[in-house]
Every structure is written in C-alpha cells, then in structure tokens.
XYZ file of N, CA and C in Angstrom:
645
model
N 23.570 -47.229 -11.340
C 22.855 -46.446 -10.315
C 22.301 -45.175 -10.963
N 20.974 -44.956 -10.911
C 20.380 -43.831 -11.633
C 20.552 -42.513 -10.888
N 20.138 -41.450 -11.567
C 20.311 -40.096 -11.016
C 19.536 -39.906 -9.726
N 18.328 -40.504 -9.657
C 17.493 -40.365 -8.465
C 18.171 -40.992 -7.256
N 18.798 -42.153 -7.466
C 19.485 -42.850 -6.365
C 20.626 -42.012 -5.820
N 21.428 -41.404 -6.736
C 22.538 -40.562 -6.298
C 22.033 -39.330 -5.531
N 20.915 -38.768 -6.007
C 20.335 -37.608 -5.310
C 19.891 -37.982 -3.911
N 19.275 -39.156 -3.772
C 18.803 -39.627 -2.472
C 19.964 -39.863 -1.518
N 21.029 -40.511 -2.032
C 22.214 -40.759 -1.201
C 22.820 -39.441 -0.742
N 22.886 -38.460 -1.671
C 23.441 -37.154 -1.322
C 22.646 -36.479 -0.229
N 21.314 -36.583 -0.316
C 20.454 -35.980 0.702
C 20.676 -36.630 2.054
N 20.822 -37.955 2.077
C 21.057 -38.669 3.329
C 22.385 -38.269 3.938
N 23.420 -38.137 3.104
C 24.742 -37.746 3.587
C 24.697 -36.343 4.183
N 24.045 -35.408 3.480
C 23.932 -34.037 3.982
C 23.178 -34.006 5.295
N 22.091 -34.780 5.368
C 21.319 -34.845 6.612
C 22.162 -35.393 7.744
N 22.971 -36.406 7.442
C 23.833 -37.003 8.457
C 24.876 -36.027 8.958
N 25.449 -35.249 8.040
C 26.442 -34.247 8.426
C 25.800 -33.174 9.289
N 24.593 -32.713 8.900
C 23.892 -31.680 9.667
C 23.565 -32.166 11.058
N 23.118 -33.426 11.178
C 22.787 -33.989 12.472
C 24.018 -34.091 13.354
N 25.126 -34.531 12.757
C 26.373 -34.656 13.530
C 26.862 -33.291 13.982
N 26.726 -32.284 13.102
C 27.144 -30.928 13.459
C 26.313 -30.399 14.608
N 24.974 -30.612 14.532
C 24.092 -30.147 15.601
C 24.401 -30.858 16.907
N 24.631 -32.180 16.844
C 24.884 -32.965 18.058
C 26.173 -32.531 18.735
N 27.160 -32.083 17.928
C 28.434 -31.678 18.507
C 28.508 -30.202 18.825
N 27.397 -29.465 18.555
C 27.417 -28.016 18.712
C 27.499 -27.599 20.169
N 26.884 -28.360 21.067
C 26.901 -28.011 22.483
C 28.302 -28.236 23.038
N 28.895 -27.181 23.604
C 30.267 -27.287 24.084
C 30.308 -27.873 25.494
N 31.522 -28.081 25.978
C 31.696 -28.748 27.269
C 31.101 -27.945 28.412
N 31.286 -26.618 28.381
C 30.740 -25.783 29.450
C 29.230 -25.853 29.516
N 28.581 -25.733 28.361
C 27.117 -25.827 28.308
C 26.638 -27.209 28.724
N 27.357 -28.227 28.270
C 26.971 -29.610 28.576
C 26.985 -29.855 30.087
N 28.039 -29.398 30.759
C 28.145 -29.606 32.201
C 27.103 -28.777 32.958
N 26.844 -27.565 32.480
C 25.850 -26.717 33.137
C 24.451 -27.307 32.996
N 24.140 -27.818 31.811
C 22.830 -28.430 31.593
C 22.674 -29.689 32.436
N 23.757 -30.461 32.550
C 23.724 -31.660 33.383
C 23.490 -31.285 34.849
N 24.131 -30.207 35.302
C 23.944 -29.751 36.682
C 22.496 -29.341 36.913
N 21.904 -28.691 35.921
C 20.503 -28.298 36.043
C 19.599 -29.526 36.172
N 19.857 -30.533 35.367
C 19.054 -31.765 35.425
C 19.183 -32.442 36.789
N 20.396 -32.427 37.336
C 20.611 -33.029 38.658
C 19.865 -32.245 39.734
N 19.846 -30.919 39.618
C 19.109 -30.102 40.578
C 17.614 -30.392 40.502
N 17.112 -30.546 39.280
C 15.698 -30.863 39.108
C 15.374 -32.240 39.666
N 16.292 -33.166 39.489
C 16.106 -34.510 40.032
C 16.008 -34.458 41.556
N 16.923 -33.716 42.175
C 16.917 -33.606 43.639
C 15.671 -32.882 44.134
N 15.227 -31.911 43.380
C 14.064 -31.133 43.789
C 12.760 -31.921 43.663
N 12.627 -32.679 42.585
C 11.349 -33.327 42.294
C 11.233 -34.762 42.798
N 12.309 -35.520 42.648
C 12.236 -36.922 43.032
C 13.581 -37.362 43.595
N 13.751 -37.186 44.864
C 15.025 -37.493 45.490
C 15.369 -38.968 45.336
N 16.603 -39.202 44.847
C 17.130 -40.557 44.657
C 16.327 -41.384 43.653
N 15.592 -40.702 42.774
C 14.844 -41.381 41.725
C 15.430 -40.998 40.371
N 15.124 -41.784 39.327
C 15.600 -41.411 37.985
C 15.083 -40.032 37.603
N 15.746 -39.413 36.634
C 15.353 -38.089 36.204
C 13.889 -38.061 35.791
N 13.183 -37.036 36.215
C 11.793 -36.890 35.809
C 11.733 -36.638 34.311
N 10.574 -36.892 33.730
C 10.407 -36.686 32.297
C 10.716 -35.250 31.913
N 10.301 -34.315 32.780
C 10.507 -32.901 32.490
C 11.981 -32.552 32.401
N 12.763 -32.927 33.411
C 14.164 -32.539 33.440
C 14.984 -33.292 32.405
N 14.604 -34.526 32.073
C 15.380 -35.303 31.117
C 15.173 -34.816 29.690
N 14.074 -34.093 29.428
C 13.770 -33.646 28.073
C 14.249 -32.233 27.781
N 14.832 -31.551 28.748
C 15.246 -30.173 28.512
C 16.481 -30.123 27.622
N 16.564 -29.079 26.827
C 17.700 -28.834 25.952
C 18.083 -27.358 26.064
N 19.143 -26.977 25.373
C 19.530 -25.570 25.335
C 19.028 -24.924 24.053
N 18.770 -23.628 24.119
C 18.351 -22.877 22.942
C 19.418 -22.978 21.850
N 18.990 -22.857 20.602
C 19.930 -22.950 19.489
C 20.659 -21.636 19.232
N 20.592 -20.713 20.178
C 21.335 -19.459 20.099
C 21.815 -19.101 21.493
N 22.782 -18.229 21.569
C 23.274 -17.752 22.862
C 23.561 -16.260 22.763
N 23.692 -15.604 23.920
C 23.940 -14.166 23.981
C 25.319 -13.940 24.584
N 26.141 -13.194 23.891
C 27.510 -12.924 24.333
C 27.518 -12.072 25.596
N 28.434 -12.382 26.519
C 28.525 -11.646 27.763
C 29.586 -10.561 27.749
N 29.411 -9.569 28.607
C 30.392 -8.503 28.812
C 30.317 -8.071 30.272
N 31.336 -7.365 30.740
C 31.373 -6.937 32.142
C 31.702 -5.448 32.241
N 31.227 -4.846 33.321
C 31.543 -3.457 33.633
C 32.878 -3.386 34.376
N 33.599 -2.278 34.274
C 34.850 -2.130 35.023
C 34.583 -1.798 36.487
N 35.642 -1.573 37.242
C 35.522 -1.183 38.636
C 34.868 0.197 38.754
N 34.350 0.489 39.960
C 33.573 1.706 40.182
C 34.341 2.970 39.828
N 35.637 3.014 40.145
C 36.389 4.241 39.882
C 36.522 4.518 38.390
N 36.627 3.475 37.568
C 36.707 3.655 36.122
C 35.363 4.080 35.545
N 34.287 3.537 36.116
C 32.945 3.946 35.681
C 32.728 5.426 35.990
N 33.136 5.827 37.171
C 32.936 7.211 37.611
C 33.663 8.195 36.691
N 34.811 7.803 36.158
C 35.619 8.684 35.309
C 35.236 8.604 33.837
N 34.321 7.698 33.502
C 33.929 7.509 32.101
C 33.084 8.696 31.635
N 33.484 9.326 30.524
C 32.833 10.554 30.075
C 31.937 10.381 28.858
N 31.971 9.212 28.241
C 31.168 8.988 27.038
C 29.747 8.589 27.426
N 28.855 8.538 26.440
C 27.471 8.137 26.687
C 27.149 6.777 26.090
N 28.121 6.199 25.389
C 27.916 4.913 24.742
C 28.284 3.781 25.689
N 27.410 2.785 25.845
C 27.649 1.695 26.792
C 28.779 0.769 26.344
N 28.878 0.528 25.043
C 29.894 -0.406 24.551
C 31.304 0.039 24.923
N 31.532 1.339 24.957
C 32.852 1.841 25.299
C 33.225 1.615 26.748
N 32.248 1.286 27.557
C 32.472 1.058 28.983
C 32.719 -0.421 29.289
N 32.361 -1.292 28.357
C 32.357 -2.732 28.618
C 33.616 -3.429 28.145
N 33.905 -4.559 28.779
C 34.938 -5.483 28.320
C 34.270 -6.806 28.009
N 34.580 -7.366 26.846
C 33.954 -8.631 26.452
C 34.524 -9.776 27.281
N 33.732 -10.820 27.455
C 34.172 -12.021 28.162
C 33.954 -13.230 27.253
N 34.413 -14.385 27.711
C 34.169 -15.617 26.947
C 32.932 -16.344 27.459
N 32.130 -15.662 28.272
C 30.893 -16.259 28.785
C 29.724 -15.963 27.848
N 28.805 -16.914 27.775
C 27.599 -16.745 26.967
C 26.391 -17.234 27.756
N 25.254 -16.629 27.475
C 24.002 -16.996 28.126
C 23.121 -17.741 27.132
N 22.651 -18.921 27.534
C 21.711 -19.699 26.735
C 20.475 -19.993 27.574
N 19.387 -20.342 26.911
C 18.138 -20.623 27.613
C 17.889 -22.134 27.690
N 17.444 -22.572 28.859
C 17.067 -23.973 29.056
C 15.624 -24.118 28.589
N 15.423 -25.005 27.625
C 14.119 -25.133 26.991
C 13.545 -26.544 27.176
N 12.242 -26.598 27.385
C 11.498 -27.849 27.289
C 10.440 -27.630 26.221
N 10.757 -28.066 25.009
C 9.975 -27.732 23.818
C 9.937 -26.216 23.680
N 8.757 -25.575 23.785
C 8.679 -24.120 23.621
C 8.665 -23.366 24.949
N 8.786 -24.082 26.056
C 8.738 -23.453 27.372
C 10.144 -23.184 27.894
N 10.354 -21.966 28.394
C 11.653 -21.589 28.960
C 11.685 -22.006 30.423
N 12.656 -22.838 30.771
C 12.765 -23.364 32.139
C 13.807 -22.624 32.984
N 14.752 -21.947 32.319
C 15.808 -21.259 33.063
C 16.898 -20.797 32.118
N 18.069 -20.512 32.672
C 19.198 -20.061 31.867
C 20.460 -20.823 32.252
N 21.387 -20.836 31.325
C 22.728 -21.365 31.545
C 23.718 -20.280 31.154
N 24.709 -20.049 31.999
C 25.831 -19.183 31.654
C 27.083 -20.026 31.727
N 27.846 -20.042 30.644
C 29.023 -20.905 30.581
C 30.010 -20.372 29.550
N 31.266 -20.761 29.710
C 32.249 -20.567 28.653
C 32.224 -21.819 27.782
N 33.066 -21.863 26.767
C 33.117 -23.056 25.931
C 33.610 -24.273 26.710
N 34.339 -24.029 27.805
C 34.966 -25.131 28.537
C 34.415 -25.341 29.940
N 33.859 -24.290 30.563
C 33.451 -24.402 31.959
C 32.053 -23.851 32.191
N 31.265 -24.522 33.044
C 29.956 -23.981 33.423
C 30.124 -22.876 34.463
N 29.288 -21.860 34.407
C 29.305 -20.780 35.380
C 28.088 -20.889 36.296
N 26.901 -21.025 35.716
C 25.685 -21.190 36.506
C 24.596 -21.818 35.656
N 23.664 -22.456 36.343
C 22.488 -23.031 35.683
C 21.308 -22.896 36.632
N 20.197 -22.418 36.146
C 19.025 -22.235 37.000
C 18.183 -21.094 36.478
N 17.833 -20.168 37.376
C 17.083 -18.991 36.954
C 15.694 -19.306 36.466
N 14.951 -20.103 37.265
C 13.594 -20.474 36.854
C 12.697 -19.259 36.689
N 12.945 -18.205 37.476
C 12.133 -16.988 37.375
C 12.701 -16.029 36.329
N 14.017 -15.874 36.312
C 14.623 -14.915 35.387
C 14.655 -15.434 33.955
N 14.693 -16.754 33.782
C 14.763 -17.322 32.431
C 13.636 -16.864 31.524
N 12.377 -17.088 31.906
C 11.263 -16.633 31.059
C 11.265 -15.123 30.838
N 11.627 -14.355 31.881
C 11.651 -12.899 31.724
C 12.709 -12.472 30.719
N 13.911 -13.040 30.826
C 14.989 -12.671 29.917
C 14.680 -13.102 28.486
N 14.009 -14.239 28.333
C 13.635 -14.694 26.995
C 12.624 -13.726 26.377
N 11.652 -13.288 27.169
C 10.678 -12.313 26.693
C 11.364 -11.000 26.313
N 12.347 -10.599 27.123
C 13.090 -9.380 26.838
C 13.864 -9.521 25.526
N 14.499 -10.662 25.340
C 15.238 -10.953 24.105
C 14.297 -10.900 22.895
N 13.140 -11.535 23.007
C 12.171 -11.550 21.915
C 11.645 -10.141 21.634
N 11.442 -9.349 22.677
C 10.973 -7.976 22.523
C 11.977 -7.142 21.731
N 13.261 -7.326 22.050
C 14.310 -6.599 21.325
C 14.317 -6.987 19.854
N 14.246 -8.284 19.587
C 14.244 -8.768 18.210
C 13.044 -8.236 17.427
N 11.886 -8.249 18.057
C 10.673 -7.779 17.389
C 10.706 -6.275 17.136
N 11.375 -5.538 18.023
C 11.436 -4.078 17.894
C 12.507 -3.631 16.913
N 13.693 -4.239 17.006
C 14.846 -3.760 16.237
C 15.201 -4.633 15.040
N 14.542 -5.785 14.900
C 14.822 -6.654 13.766
C 15.736 -7.812 14.120
N 15.706 -8.836 13.288
C 16.455 -10.055 13.562
C 17.971 -9.868 13.480
N 18.420 -8.814 12.784
C 19.861 -8.597 12.614
C 20.498 -7.855 13.783
N 19.715 -7.530 14.805
C 20.263 -6.781 15.940
C 21.290 -7.625 16.684
N 22.353 -6.977 17.141
C 23.385 -7.645 17.940
C 23.121 -7.363 19.421
N 23.065 -8.419 20.232
C 22.710 -8.269 21.648
C 23.833 -8.808 22.535
N 24.185 -8.027 23.539
C 25.169 -8.424 24.548
C 24.508 -8.281 25.913
N 24.811 -9.205 26.826
C 24.235 -9.082 28.169
C 25.307 -8.659 29.171
N 24.864 -7.903 30.179
C 25.736 -7.471 31.274
C 25.007 -7.745 32.578
N 25.650 -8.402 33.526
C 25.068 -8.599 34.850
C 25.197 -7.306 35.646
N 24.102 -6.933 36.326
C 24.144 -5.695 37.117
C 23.276 -5.852 38.361
N 23.927 -5.834 39.537
C 23.227 -5.892 40.826
C 22.247 -7.060 40.903
N 22.665 -8.202 40.394
C 21.818 -9.383 40.425
C 20.829 -9.461 39.281
N 20.773 -8.416 38.463
C 19.887 -8.409 37.302
C 20.683 -8.393 36.013
N 19.999 -8.057 34.912
C 20.651 -8.079 33.612
C 20.313 -6.835 32.810
N 21.321 -6.349 32.086
C 21.161 -5.292 31.087
C 21.487 -5.899 29.733
N 20.596 -5.723 28.758
C 20.857 -6.148 27.386
C 21.245 -4.924 26.574
N 22.413 -4.975 25.967
C 22.903 -3.902 25.108
C 22.636 -4.306 23.662
N 21.785 -3.558 22.980
C 21.374 -3.912 21.619
C 21.908 -2.893 20.617
N 22.527 -3.392 19.553
C 23.011 -2.533 18.473
C 22.318 -2.950 17.192
N 21.566 -2.035 16.592
C 20.794 -2.399 15.402
C 21.659 -2.384 14.151
N 21.049 -2.665 13.005
C 21.795 -2.793 11.742
C 22.427 -1.481 11.300
N 21.970 -0.356 11.847
C 22.545 0.943 11.510
C 23.569 1.411 12.539
N 23.871 0.553 13.505
C 24.871 0.884 14.504
C 24.350 1.674 15.686
N 23.031 1.879 15.753
C 22.443 2.619 16.865
C 22.313 1.709 18.091
N 22.717 2.219 19.242
C 22.716 1.436 20.477
C 21.536 1.813 21.363
N 20.924 0.809 21.959
C 19.887 1.031 22.961
C 20.065 0.003 24.065
N 19.539 0.307 25.235
C 19.676 -0.576 26.388
C 18.315 -1.013 26.892
N 18.260 -2.242 27.385
C 17.022 -2.849 27.851
C 17.300 -3.503 29.196
N 16.431 -3.276 30.186
C 16.662 -3.753 31.551
C 15.623 -4.791 31.953
N 16.080 -5.799 32.719
C 15.098 -6.676 33.346
C 14.584 -5.998 34.620
N 13.661 -6.654 35.304
C 13.015 -6.045 36.464
C 14.010 -5.682 37.562
N 14.943 -6.587 37.848
C 15.866 -6.347 38.965
C 16.816 -5.187 38.668
N 17.381 -5.176 37.457
C 18.280 -4.085 37.095
C 17.535 -2.753 37.067
N 16.287 -2.776 36.603
C 15.506 -1.534 36.535
C 15.231 -0.980 37.928
N 15.060 -1.874 38.903
C 14.818 -1.442 40.283
C 16.025 -0.692 40.836
N 17.225 -1.231 40.607
C 18.440 -0.596 41.123
C 18.758 0.703 40.387
N 18.432 0.758 39.102
C 18.753 1.950 38.313
C 17.617 2.955 38.269
N 16.465 2.574 38.814
C 15.291 3.452 38.831
C 14.917 3.903 37.416
N 14.851 2.919 36.522
C 14.475 3.157 35.135
C 13.468 2.089 34.714
N 12.698 2.329 33.657
C 11.695 1.348 33.223
C 12.332 0.038 32.755
N 11.644 -1.055 32.999
C 12.108 -2.356 32.520
C 11.404 -2.717 31.218
N 12.064 -3.569 30.429
C 11.490 -4.113 29.196
C 11.084 -3.021 28.201
N 11.807 -1.897 28.234
C 11.559 -0.825 27.276
C 12.881 -0.364 26.674
N 12.821 0.098 25.439
C 14.006 0.601 24.769
C 14.438 1.914 25.410
N 15.665 1.934 25.932
C 16.185 3.114 26.618
C 17.410 3.656 25.897
N 17.603 4.967 25.984
C 18.792 5.575 25.405
C 20.011 5.245 26.262
N 21.138 5.046 25.601
C 22.358 4.676 26.317
C 22.732 5.695 27.372
N 22.616 6.984 27.035
C 23.095 8.019 27.944
C 22.362 8.026 29.285
N 21.060 7.724 29.278
C 20.340 7.762 30.553
C 20.703 6.573 31.439
N 20.986 5.427 30.830
C 21.380 4.264 31.616
C 22.817 4.418 32.108
N 23.704 4.873 31.224
C 25.109 5.069 31.605
C 25.210 6.076 32.748
N 24.398 7.122 32.697
C 24.415 8.131 33.762
C 23.983 7.525 35.092
N 22.973 6.671 35.076
C 22.521 6.006 36.301
C 23.591 5.056 36.837
N 24.267 4.361 35.944
C 25.347 3.464 36.365
C 26.491 4.268 36.967
N 26.777 5.426 36.367
C 27.824 6.301 36.902
C 27.448 6.805 38.295
N 26.188 7.167 38.482
C 25.726 7.616 39.797
C 25.870 6.501 40.834
N 25.572 5.275 40.423
C 25.745 4.139 41.325
C 27.194 3.927 41.702
N 28.095 4.115 40.728
C 29.524 3.974 41.005
C 30.010 5.055 41.954
N 29.493 6.257 41.807
C 29.866 7.348 42.713
C 29.396 7.053 44.134
N 28.222 6.446 44.255
C 27.709 6.084 45.581
C 28.601 5.038 46.243
N 29.086 4.085 45.427
C 29.991 3.050 45.951
C 31.275 3.681 46.445
N 31.839 4.618 45.663
C 33.074 5.293 46.069
C 32.871 6.110 47.346
N 31.732 6.797 47.454
C 31.450 7.578 48.661
C 31.323 6.678 49.879
N 30.688 5.518 49.701
C 30.535 4.575 50.814
C 31.889 4.053 51.280
N 32.770 3.752 50.320
C 34.115 3.284 50.673
C 34.876 4.366 51.421
N 34.751 5.606 50.953
C 35.444 6.723 51.609
C 34.955 6.909 53.040
N 33.641 6.839 53.228
C 33.063 6.976 54.571
C 33.531 5.861 55.498
N 33.621 4.648 54.969
C 34.076 3.519 55.773
C 35.530 3.695 56.192
N 36.351 4.210 55.268
C 37.763 4.442 55.589
C 37.913 5.534 56.641
N 37.108 6.595 56.519
C 37.170 7.679 57.485
C 36.723 7.217 58.872
N 35.679 6.410 58.910
C 35.203 5.883 60.183
C 36.245 4.949 60.806
N 36.923 4.191 59.966
C 37.947 3.293 60.464
C 39.132 4.033 61.046
N 39.532 5.139 60.372
C 40.670 5.910 60.864
C 40.340 6.640 62.166
N 39.069 7.067 62.348
C 38.690 7.755 63.566
C 38.638 6.806 64.772
N 38.328 5.546 64.507
C 38.207 4.588 65.605
C 39.562 4.084 66.086
N 40.591 4.366 65.305
C 41.925 3.880 65.708
C 42.560 4.791 66.756
C-alpha cells in the first residue's frame, strides 16, 4: 500500500471522526427544543400534514450564548458596584439560533438536558443582528453572556482586554429607557436596573400598606 493510499485513508478517517463529532454535538435539550419548534411550524403551516420543507430543514447555529440571571430586587437595590458581571449568577442555560441556511428563524434556550423554550420568530433575527454587531465592534474574541430582562434581552460583552459593555434589544431598551443595539457603559445600565428594582420594592411596600389598612 503506497504513501498516497495511506494519506487518503487517513483523510477519510479524520473526516469521519469530524462528522461524527458534529452529529453528536447537539445535546438532548437542544434536540428536544428544535423538535418542538418543528412541530409548532408543522401545526402552523400544514395541520396534520408532514413537516413542511422549511421546518424540516432548520438546524441550530454552530455556537451558543451562555445565560445568566439577575438576583431578586432587594439584592439589586443594595448592589453598589457598576460592573454588571458582579450582579449576575451564571446558569446552565444557553441560547442558540434556529437557522434555515443563512436565515434566522428564531431562538432556542435550553440546558444540556432539558429544553426551556423554542420560537422567537421576531426576536431571533434581532438578537442575531445584535450578536453580529457586538462581534464586529469588539472583535471575534469577545465573550458574550445573555440576561433576560422584562421580556427582552441584555447582552453583556467582555472584550479581550477585560472591558465590559452592555447591549440591549428593543424590548429591554424600552423598559430601561436606553438606546438599543448600541454599546453602552455598564454603570448607566446597572443604574437603570437598580432604579427598576427600587420601583418594584416601592410597589410591594405600597401594596402591603394598602392591605393592612383594609383589614
């Protein structure tokens, strides 16, 4: 067997390993969420019919965004730093994009084992554009974390020098009264989130006072 034959066999083996790795890369949570999305598309487009070509061809993006969550309102209110990362707790949830070739159809949020949600036909393209904007502005090495806020999303971006900036989608920007799809300083967003937490605490206090007066 000559050298060329061995090289060819080696290339085939490597290709086979890469294909198997890619095929097994999608975890159970993502798999179930994507399946749920396909079923929703089936029900929406062709009730009791086989999956439409569009829904059957969708896949997940080859990358995902790590999730994090904000604490309760009272902890936010007492937070004195200006850095967003210090306020967050990491989760095992990740956000991926539902793709049909180069078109973004929606989003999937899932853990490695369980689906959380699938859909977001309107938010999917917007969040993908926001993600691409961050990458183009801060470079491919930027680390991005997503946070759900009032039905919208905040992307926390840390560049290669450790500098943090925040980026808001349309819905989050509406609640925080800040620009969307623009690089924002952490302190101005954290301050708005703190103000929102104070409003929540005041509302709870007013409700308790009204309840005690009615008794």
